[in-house]
Coordinates of C-alpha atoms in Angstrom, one line a residue:
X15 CA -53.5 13.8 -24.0
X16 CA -55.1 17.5 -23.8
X17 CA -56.8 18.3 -20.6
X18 CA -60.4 19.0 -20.5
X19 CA -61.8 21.9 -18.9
X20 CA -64.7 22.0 -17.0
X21 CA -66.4 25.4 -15.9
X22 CA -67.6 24.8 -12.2
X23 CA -67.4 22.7 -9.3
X24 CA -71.0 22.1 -8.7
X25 CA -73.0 18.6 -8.6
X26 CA -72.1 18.5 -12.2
X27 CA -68.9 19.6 -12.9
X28 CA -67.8 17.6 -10.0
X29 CA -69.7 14.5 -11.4
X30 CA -68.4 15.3 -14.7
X31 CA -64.6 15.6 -13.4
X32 CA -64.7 12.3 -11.7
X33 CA -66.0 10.0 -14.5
X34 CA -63.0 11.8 -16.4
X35 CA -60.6 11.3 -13.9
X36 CA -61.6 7.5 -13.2
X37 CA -61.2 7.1 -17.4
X38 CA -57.4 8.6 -16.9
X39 CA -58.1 11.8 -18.5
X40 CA -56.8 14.9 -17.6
X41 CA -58.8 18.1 -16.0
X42 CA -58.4 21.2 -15.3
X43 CA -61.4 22.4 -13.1
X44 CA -62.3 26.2 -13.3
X45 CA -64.0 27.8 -10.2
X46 CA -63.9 31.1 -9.6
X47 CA -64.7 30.7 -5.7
X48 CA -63.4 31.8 -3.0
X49 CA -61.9 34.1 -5.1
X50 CA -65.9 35.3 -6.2
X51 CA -69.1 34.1 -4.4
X52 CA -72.7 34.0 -5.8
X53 CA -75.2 35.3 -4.2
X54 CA -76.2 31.8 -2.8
X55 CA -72.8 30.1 -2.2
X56 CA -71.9 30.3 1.7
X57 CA -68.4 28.3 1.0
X58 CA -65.5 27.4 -1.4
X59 CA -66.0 23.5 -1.0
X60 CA -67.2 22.2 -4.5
X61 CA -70.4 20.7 -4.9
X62 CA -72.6 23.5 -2.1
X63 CA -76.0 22.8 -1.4
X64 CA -77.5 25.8 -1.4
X65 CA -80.9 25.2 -1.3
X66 CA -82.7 21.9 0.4
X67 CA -80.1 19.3 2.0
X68 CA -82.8 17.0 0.3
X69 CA -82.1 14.8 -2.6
X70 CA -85.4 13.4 -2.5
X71 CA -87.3 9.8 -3.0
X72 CA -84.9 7.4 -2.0
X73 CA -87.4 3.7 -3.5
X74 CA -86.6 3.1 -7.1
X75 CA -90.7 3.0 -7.7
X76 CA -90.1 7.6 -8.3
X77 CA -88.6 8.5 -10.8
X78 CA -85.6 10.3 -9.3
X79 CA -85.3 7.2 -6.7
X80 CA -84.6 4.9 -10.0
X81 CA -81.9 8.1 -11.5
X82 CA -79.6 8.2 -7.6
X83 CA -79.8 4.0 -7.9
X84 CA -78.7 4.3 -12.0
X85 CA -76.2 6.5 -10.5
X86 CA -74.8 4.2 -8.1
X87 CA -74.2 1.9 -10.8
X88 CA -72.6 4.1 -12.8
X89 CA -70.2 4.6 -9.9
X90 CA -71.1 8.4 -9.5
X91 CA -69.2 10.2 -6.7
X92 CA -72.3 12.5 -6.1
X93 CA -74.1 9.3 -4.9
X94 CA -71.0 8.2 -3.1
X95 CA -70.9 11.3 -0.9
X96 CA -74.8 11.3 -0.9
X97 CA -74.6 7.7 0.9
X98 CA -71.8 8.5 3.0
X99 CA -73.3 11.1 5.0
X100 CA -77.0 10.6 4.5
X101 CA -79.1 11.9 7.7
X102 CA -82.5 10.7 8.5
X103 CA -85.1 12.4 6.4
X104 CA -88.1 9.3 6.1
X105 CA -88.2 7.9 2.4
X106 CA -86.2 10.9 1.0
X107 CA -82.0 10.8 1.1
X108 CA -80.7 13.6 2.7
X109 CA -77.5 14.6 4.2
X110 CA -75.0 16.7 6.4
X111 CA -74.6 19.4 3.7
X112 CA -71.3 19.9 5.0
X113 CA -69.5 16.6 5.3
X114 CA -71.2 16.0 1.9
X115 CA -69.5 18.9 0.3
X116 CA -66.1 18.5 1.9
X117 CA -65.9 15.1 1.0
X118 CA -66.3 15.3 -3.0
X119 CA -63.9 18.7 -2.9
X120 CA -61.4 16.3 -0.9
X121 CA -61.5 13.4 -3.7
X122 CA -61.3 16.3 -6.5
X123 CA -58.8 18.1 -5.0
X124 CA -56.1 15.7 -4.3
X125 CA -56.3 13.6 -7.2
X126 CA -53.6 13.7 -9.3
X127 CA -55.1 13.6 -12.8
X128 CA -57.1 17.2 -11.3
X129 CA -55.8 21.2 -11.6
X130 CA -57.8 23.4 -9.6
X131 CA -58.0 26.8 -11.0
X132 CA -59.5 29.5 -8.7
X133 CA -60.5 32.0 -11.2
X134 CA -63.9 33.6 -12.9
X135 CA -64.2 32.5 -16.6
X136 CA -65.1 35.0 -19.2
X137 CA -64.0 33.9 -22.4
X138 CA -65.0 30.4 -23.1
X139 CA -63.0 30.3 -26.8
X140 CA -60.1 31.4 -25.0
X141 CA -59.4 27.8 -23.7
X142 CA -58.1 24.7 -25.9
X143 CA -59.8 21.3 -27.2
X144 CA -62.6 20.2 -24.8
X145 CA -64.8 22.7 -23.0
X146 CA -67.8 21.5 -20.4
X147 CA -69.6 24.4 -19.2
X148 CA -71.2 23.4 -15.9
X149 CA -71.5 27.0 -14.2
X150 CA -74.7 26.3 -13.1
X151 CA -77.9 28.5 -12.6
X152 CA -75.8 31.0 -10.8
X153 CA -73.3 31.9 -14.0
X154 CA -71.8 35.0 -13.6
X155 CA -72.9 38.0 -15.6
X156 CA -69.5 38.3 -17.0
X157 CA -69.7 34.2 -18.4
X158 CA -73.4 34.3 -18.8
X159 CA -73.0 37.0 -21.9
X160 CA -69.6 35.1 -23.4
X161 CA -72.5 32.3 -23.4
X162 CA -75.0 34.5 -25.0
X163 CA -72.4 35.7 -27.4
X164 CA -70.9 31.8 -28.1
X165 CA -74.4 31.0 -28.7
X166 CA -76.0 33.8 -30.9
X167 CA -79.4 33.0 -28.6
X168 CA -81.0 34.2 -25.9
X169 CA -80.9 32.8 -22.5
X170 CA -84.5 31.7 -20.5
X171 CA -84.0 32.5 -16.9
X172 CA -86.4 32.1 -13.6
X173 CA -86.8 33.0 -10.1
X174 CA -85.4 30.5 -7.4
X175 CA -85.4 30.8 -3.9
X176 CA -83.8 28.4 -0.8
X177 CA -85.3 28.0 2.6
X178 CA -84.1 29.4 6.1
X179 CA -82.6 27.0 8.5
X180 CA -82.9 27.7 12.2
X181 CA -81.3 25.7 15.2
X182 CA -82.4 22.8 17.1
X183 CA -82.3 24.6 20.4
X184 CA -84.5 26.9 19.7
X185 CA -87.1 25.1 18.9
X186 CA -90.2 25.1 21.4
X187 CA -90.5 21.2 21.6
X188 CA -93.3 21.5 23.5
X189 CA -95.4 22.1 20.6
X190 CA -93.9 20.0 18.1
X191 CA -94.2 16.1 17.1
X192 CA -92.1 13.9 15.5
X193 CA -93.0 11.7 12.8
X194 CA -92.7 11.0 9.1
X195 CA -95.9 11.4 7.0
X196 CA -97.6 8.0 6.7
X197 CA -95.5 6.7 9.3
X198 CA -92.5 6.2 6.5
X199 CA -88.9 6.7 8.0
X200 CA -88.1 6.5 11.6
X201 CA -90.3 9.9 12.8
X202 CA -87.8 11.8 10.9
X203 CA -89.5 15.1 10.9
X204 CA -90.3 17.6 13.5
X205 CA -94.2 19.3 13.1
X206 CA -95.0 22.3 14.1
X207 CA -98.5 21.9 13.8
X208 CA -101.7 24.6 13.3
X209 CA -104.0 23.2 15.4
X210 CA -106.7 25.6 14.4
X211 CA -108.1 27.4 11.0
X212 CA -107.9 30.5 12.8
X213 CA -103.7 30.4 13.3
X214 CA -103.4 29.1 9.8
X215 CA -105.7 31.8 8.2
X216 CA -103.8 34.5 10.5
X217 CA -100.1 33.1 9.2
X218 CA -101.3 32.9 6.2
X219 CA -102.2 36.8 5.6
X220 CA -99.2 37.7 7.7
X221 CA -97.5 36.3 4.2
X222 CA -99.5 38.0 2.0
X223 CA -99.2 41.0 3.0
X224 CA -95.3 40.8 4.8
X225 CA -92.5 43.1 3.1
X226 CA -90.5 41.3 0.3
X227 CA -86.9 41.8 -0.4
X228 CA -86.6 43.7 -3.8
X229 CA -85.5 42.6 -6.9
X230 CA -82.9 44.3 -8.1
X231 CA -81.5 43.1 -11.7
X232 CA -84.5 41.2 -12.6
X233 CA -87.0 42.5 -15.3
X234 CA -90.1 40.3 -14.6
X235 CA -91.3 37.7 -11.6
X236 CA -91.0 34.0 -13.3
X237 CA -91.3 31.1 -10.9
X238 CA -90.3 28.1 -11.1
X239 CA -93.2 25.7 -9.8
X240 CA -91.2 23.6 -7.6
X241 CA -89.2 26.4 -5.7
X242 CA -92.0 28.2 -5.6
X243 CA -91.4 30.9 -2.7
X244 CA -94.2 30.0 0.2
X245 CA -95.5 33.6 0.1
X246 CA -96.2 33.3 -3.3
X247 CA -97.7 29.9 -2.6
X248 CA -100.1 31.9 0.1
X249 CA -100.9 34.5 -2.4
X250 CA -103.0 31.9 -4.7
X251 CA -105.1 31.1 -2.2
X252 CA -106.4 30.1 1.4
X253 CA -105.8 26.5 0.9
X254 CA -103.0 26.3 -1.3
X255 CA -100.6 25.9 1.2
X256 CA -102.5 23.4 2.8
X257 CA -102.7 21.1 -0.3
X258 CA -99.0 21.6 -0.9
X259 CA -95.9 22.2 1.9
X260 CA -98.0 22.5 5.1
X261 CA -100.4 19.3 3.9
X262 CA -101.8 17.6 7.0
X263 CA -102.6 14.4 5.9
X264 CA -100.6 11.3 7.3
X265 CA -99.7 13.3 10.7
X266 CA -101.2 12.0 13.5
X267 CA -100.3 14.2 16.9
X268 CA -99.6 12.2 19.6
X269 CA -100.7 14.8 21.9
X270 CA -104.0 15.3 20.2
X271 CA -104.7 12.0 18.3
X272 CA -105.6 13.7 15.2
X273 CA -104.5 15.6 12.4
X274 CA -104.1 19.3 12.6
X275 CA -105.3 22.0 10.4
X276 CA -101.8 22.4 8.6
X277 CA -98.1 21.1 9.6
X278 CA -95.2 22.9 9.1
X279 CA -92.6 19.8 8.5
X280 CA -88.2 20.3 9.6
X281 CA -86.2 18.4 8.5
X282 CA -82.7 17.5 9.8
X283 CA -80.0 19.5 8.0
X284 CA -77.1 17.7 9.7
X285 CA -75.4 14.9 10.7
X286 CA -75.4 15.9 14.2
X287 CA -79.2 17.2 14.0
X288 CA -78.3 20.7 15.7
X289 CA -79.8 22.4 12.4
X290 CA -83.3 22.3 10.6
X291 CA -84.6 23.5 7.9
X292 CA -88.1 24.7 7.1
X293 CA -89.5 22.5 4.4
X294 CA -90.7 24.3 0.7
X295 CA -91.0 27.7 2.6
X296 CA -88.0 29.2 0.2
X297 CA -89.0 32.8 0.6
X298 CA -87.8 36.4 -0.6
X299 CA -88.8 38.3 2.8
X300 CA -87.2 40.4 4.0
X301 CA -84.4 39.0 7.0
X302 CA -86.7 40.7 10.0
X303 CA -89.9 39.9 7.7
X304 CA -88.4 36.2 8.3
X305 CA -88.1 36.4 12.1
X306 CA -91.2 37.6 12.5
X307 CA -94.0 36.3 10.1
X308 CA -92.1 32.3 10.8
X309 CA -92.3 33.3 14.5
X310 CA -95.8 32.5 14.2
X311 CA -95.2 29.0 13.3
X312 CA -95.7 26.6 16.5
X313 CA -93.0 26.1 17.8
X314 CA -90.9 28.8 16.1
X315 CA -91.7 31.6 18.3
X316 CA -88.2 31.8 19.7
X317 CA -86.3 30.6 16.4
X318 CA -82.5 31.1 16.0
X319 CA -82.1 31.5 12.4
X320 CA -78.5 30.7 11.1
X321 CA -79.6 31.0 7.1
X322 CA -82.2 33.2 6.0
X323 CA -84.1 32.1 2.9
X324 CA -82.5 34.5 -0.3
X325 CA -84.3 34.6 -3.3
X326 CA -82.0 34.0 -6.3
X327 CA -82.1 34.1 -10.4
X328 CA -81.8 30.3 -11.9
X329 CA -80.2 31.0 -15.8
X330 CA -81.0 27.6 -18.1
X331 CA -80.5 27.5 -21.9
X332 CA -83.0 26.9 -24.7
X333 CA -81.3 23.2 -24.6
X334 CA -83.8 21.9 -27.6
X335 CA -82.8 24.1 -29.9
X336 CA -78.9 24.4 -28.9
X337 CA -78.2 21.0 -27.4
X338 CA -77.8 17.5 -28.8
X339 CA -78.4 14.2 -26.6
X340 CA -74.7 14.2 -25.3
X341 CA -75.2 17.3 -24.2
X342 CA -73.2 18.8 -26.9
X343 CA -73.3 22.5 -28.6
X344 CA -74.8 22.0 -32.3
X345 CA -72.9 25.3 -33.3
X346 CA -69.4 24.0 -32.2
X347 CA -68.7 20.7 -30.8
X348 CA -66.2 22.0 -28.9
X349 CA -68.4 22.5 -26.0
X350 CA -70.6 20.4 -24.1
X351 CA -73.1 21.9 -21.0
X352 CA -73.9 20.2 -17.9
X353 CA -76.3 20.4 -15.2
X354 CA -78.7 22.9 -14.2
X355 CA -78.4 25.4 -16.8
X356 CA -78.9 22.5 -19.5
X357 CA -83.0 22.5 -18.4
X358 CA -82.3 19.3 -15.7
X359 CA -83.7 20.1 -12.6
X360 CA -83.0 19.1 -9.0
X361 CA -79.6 18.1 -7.5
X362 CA -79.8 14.8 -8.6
X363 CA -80.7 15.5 -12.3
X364 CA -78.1 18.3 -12.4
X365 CA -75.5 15.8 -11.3
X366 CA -76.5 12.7 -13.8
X367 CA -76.3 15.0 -16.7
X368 CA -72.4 15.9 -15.6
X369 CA -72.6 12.2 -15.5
X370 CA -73.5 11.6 -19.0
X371 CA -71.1 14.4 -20.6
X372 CA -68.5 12.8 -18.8
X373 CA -68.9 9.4 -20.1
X374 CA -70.0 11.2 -23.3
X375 CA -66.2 13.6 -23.6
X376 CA -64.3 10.0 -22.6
X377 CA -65.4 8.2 -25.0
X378 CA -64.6 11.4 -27.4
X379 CA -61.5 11.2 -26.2
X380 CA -60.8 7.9 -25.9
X381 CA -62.0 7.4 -29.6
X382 CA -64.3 4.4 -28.5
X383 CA -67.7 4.3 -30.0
X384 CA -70.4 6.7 -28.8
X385 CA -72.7 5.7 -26.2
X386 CA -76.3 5.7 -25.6
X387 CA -78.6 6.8 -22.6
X388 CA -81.4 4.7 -23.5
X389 CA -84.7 6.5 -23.2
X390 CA -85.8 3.6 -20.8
X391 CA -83.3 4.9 -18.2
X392 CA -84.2 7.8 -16.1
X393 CA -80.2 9.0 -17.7
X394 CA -81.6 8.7 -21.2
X395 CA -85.3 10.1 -20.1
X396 CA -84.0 13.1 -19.2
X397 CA -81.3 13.6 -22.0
X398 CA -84.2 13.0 -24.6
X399 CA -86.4 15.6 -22.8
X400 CA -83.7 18.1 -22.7
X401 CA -82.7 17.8 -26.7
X402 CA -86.0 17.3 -28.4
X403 CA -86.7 19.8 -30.7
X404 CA -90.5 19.3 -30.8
X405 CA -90.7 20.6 -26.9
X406 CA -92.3 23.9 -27.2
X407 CA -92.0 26.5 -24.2
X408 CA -88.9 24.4 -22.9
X409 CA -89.0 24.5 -19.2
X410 CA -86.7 23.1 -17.0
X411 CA -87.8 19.8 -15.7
X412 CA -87.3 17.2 -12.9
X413 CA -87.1 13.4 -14.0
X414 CA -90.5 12.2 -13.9
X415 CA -92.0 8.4 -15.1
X416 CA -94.0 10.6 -17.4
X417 CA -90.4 11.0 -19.6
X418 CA -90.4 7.3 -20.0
X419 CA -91.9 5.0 -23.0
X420 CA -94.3 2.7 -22.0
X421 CA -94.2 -0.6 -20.9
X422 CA -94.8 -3.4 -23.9
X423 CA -97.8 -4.3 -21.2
X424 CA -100.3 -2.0 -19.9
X425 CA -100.3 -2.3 -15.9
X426 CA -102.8 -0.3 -14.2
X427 CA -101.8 -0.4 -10.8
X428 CA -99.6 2.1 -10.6
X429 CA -97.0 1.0 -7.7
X430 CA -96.7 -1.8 -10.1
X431 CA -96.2 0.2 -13.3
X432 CA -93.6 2.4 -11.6
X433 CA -91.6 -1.2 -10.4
X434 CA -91.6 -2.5 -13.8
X435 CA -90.2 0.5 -15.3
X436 CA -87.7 0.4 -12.9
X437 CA -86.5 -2.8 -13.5
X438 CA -86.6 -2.4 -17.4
X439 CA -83.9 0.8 -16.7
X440 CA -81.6 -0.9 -14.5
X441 CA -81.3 -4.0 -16.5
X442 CA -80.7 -1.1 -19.1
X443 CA -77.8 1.3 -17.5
X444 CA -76.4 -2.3 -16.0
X445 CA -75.0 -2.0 -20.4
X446 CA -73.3 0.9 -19.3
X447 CA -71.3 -0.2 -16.4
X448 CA -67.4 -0.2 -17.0

């Protein structure tokens, strides 16, 4: 049996590797760190979080709730990790980054069926029978034109950006609260709260008008909505912030009895809760811009910050037009694409599509018949999305209920709605369990 190669240790390829492995089939698992970093990578353990720690809505009534517990039925390692070290975050999953990382490269590393090669690919066509790309939004310039070349298209590309995380001891605790929004979770949260309009409105233009990092090999500013970089955020508006990462609503200070102006949420970023990060401010500031404009946040004054936010270019494919279902290349079938690159977005996602082209290349392999992602299943929801043709100005996309068919029966309520699709997927992706 001929190995399959998989381009990347991410969320994907090491999703993708593990429903290979667990099938008996031989990988051989290309990453080009240590050897070469991205601008966002901080380590050589496969599977780095570089942005949030967060793998958001943990209840199976959201969407990517219902995808982690498909997942878990699946028996995905991503989810096994996630589990393993989860740290409190309210309804979300998150987890010690770290022992989450070192864990999946530990299972990867030292199976038998796995060869690690430490080495930046550059010539896809160059490497026999199966190919999964699953570099990520990160690819290398060198691999992102052999794409470009294999594919005779152009590639779509966007701004990212990942938030700073500072430590717990320097946090003024005197002016933060602890709670969860809505009282969900156990107080997971740390608020740093603007008390007035007047500190808000003077943080606020501190953004505006702060001194961004430039960019250097970029041509134009594209954002992706949901990594939106808060300065950016600050610039639409006085209020946008407000209604969006720093939202009041649901946080009650004890100190005060009453909501603030706008709260500026941490979250715990590791198991042993001596680092936080600052939720949805992913920023391109300048590193002293940093210190000194999220100095102004309560609480912050004094901040040790022991990751800056960087601001980063995501690279995804025109997956409608190039892509079929199983994540395969129309042109040559040869190859297959995973993860974040492939128009999935969010940790999660990227991981359950590695998921899916795994099971997809076993069954190739194994010459058993092809399977399907039903569309009912956030899996299938999201492979649909991604290889429909009819999608016009493709954008990448987390899994939303909106990717679902209805329900036979119309429910209005909408807690309700969301249960009963649930229930109709997992019944569905139970089909699928081997």
């Amino acid at each position: 049996m001929n190995n399959v190669h998989i381009i990347g240790a991410g969320l994907a390829g090491a999703e993708t590797a593990w429903q290979l492995i667990r099938r008996s089939i031989p990988v051989v698992i290309h990453e080009m760190r240590p050897a070469k970093f991205t601008p966002a990578h901080k380590s050589s353990f496969f599977a780095e979080l570089v942005c949030s720690n967060s793998l958001r809505a943990a209840n199976v009534e959201n969407a990517v709730g219902l995808l982690k517990e498909e997942m878990r039925l699946l028996d995905s390692l991503i989810m096994q990790s996630a589990d393993k070290h989860q740290v409190p975050a309210g309804g979300a999953l998150a987890v010690d980054r770290e022992g989450f990382s070192k864990y999946i490269t530990k299972i990867l590393s030292t199976h038998p069926l796995v060869e690690i090669c430490t080495e930046e690919i550059t010539d896809l066509e160059k490497l026999e029978g199966i190919v999964i790309v699953a570099s990520g939004p990160l690819t290398s310039e060198a691999l992102s034109n052999n794409i470009q070349s294999l594919i005779q298209e152009n590639y779509l590309h966007f701004f990212d950006a990942a938030a700073p995380i500072v430590t717990a001891e320097s946090i003024n605790y005197s002016k933060v609260f602890r709670a969860s929004r809505y009282d969900k979770g156990e107080a997971d949260y740390l608020n740093c709260p603007f008390e007035t309009k007047e500190e808000y409105v003077a943080f606020r233009d501190a953004l505006v008008n702060s001194e961004k990092a430039e960019l250097h090999d970029f041509d134009k500013k594209t954002f992706f909505e949901a990594c939106m970089p808060i300065e950016e955020m600050a610039a639409r508006g006085e209020d946008t912030m407000r209604f969006g990462p720093l939202k009041p609503v649901g946080l009650v200070n004890p100190a005060t009895g009453k909501e603030a102006y706008a709260v500026v949420q941490l979250r715990q970023d590791n198991a042993t809760a001596s680092l936080y990060n600052i939720v949805g401010f992913q920023t391109h500031l300048k590193w002293p811009e940093q210190k000194r404009v999220f100095g102004m946040i309560p609480g912050l004054e004094k901040a040790e910050f022991v990751r800056y936010g960087v601001m980063h270019r995501n690279t995804y494919l025109n997956s409608p037009q190039l892509l079929d279902y199983r994540f395969n290349l129309k042109k040559n079938g040869r190859f297959y694409f995973a993860g974040q690159m492939t128009g999935v977005e969010g940790y999660v996602e990227s991981a359950a599509s590695g998921l899916m082209v795994g099971r997809h290349v076993a069954a190739r392999v194994l010459g058993e018949p092809e399977l399907e992602f039903s569309a009912v299943t956030s899996h299938g929801a999201l492979a649909h999305y991604i290889s429909n043709p009819s999608v016009e100005n493709f954008q990448p996309m987390n899994v939303n209920f909106g990717l679902f068919p209805p329900l036979e029966k119309r429910i209005r309520n909408k807690k309700e709605k969301n249960t009963a699709l649930a229930q109709r997927a997992l019944e569905k992706i139970k089909e699928l369990q081997n």
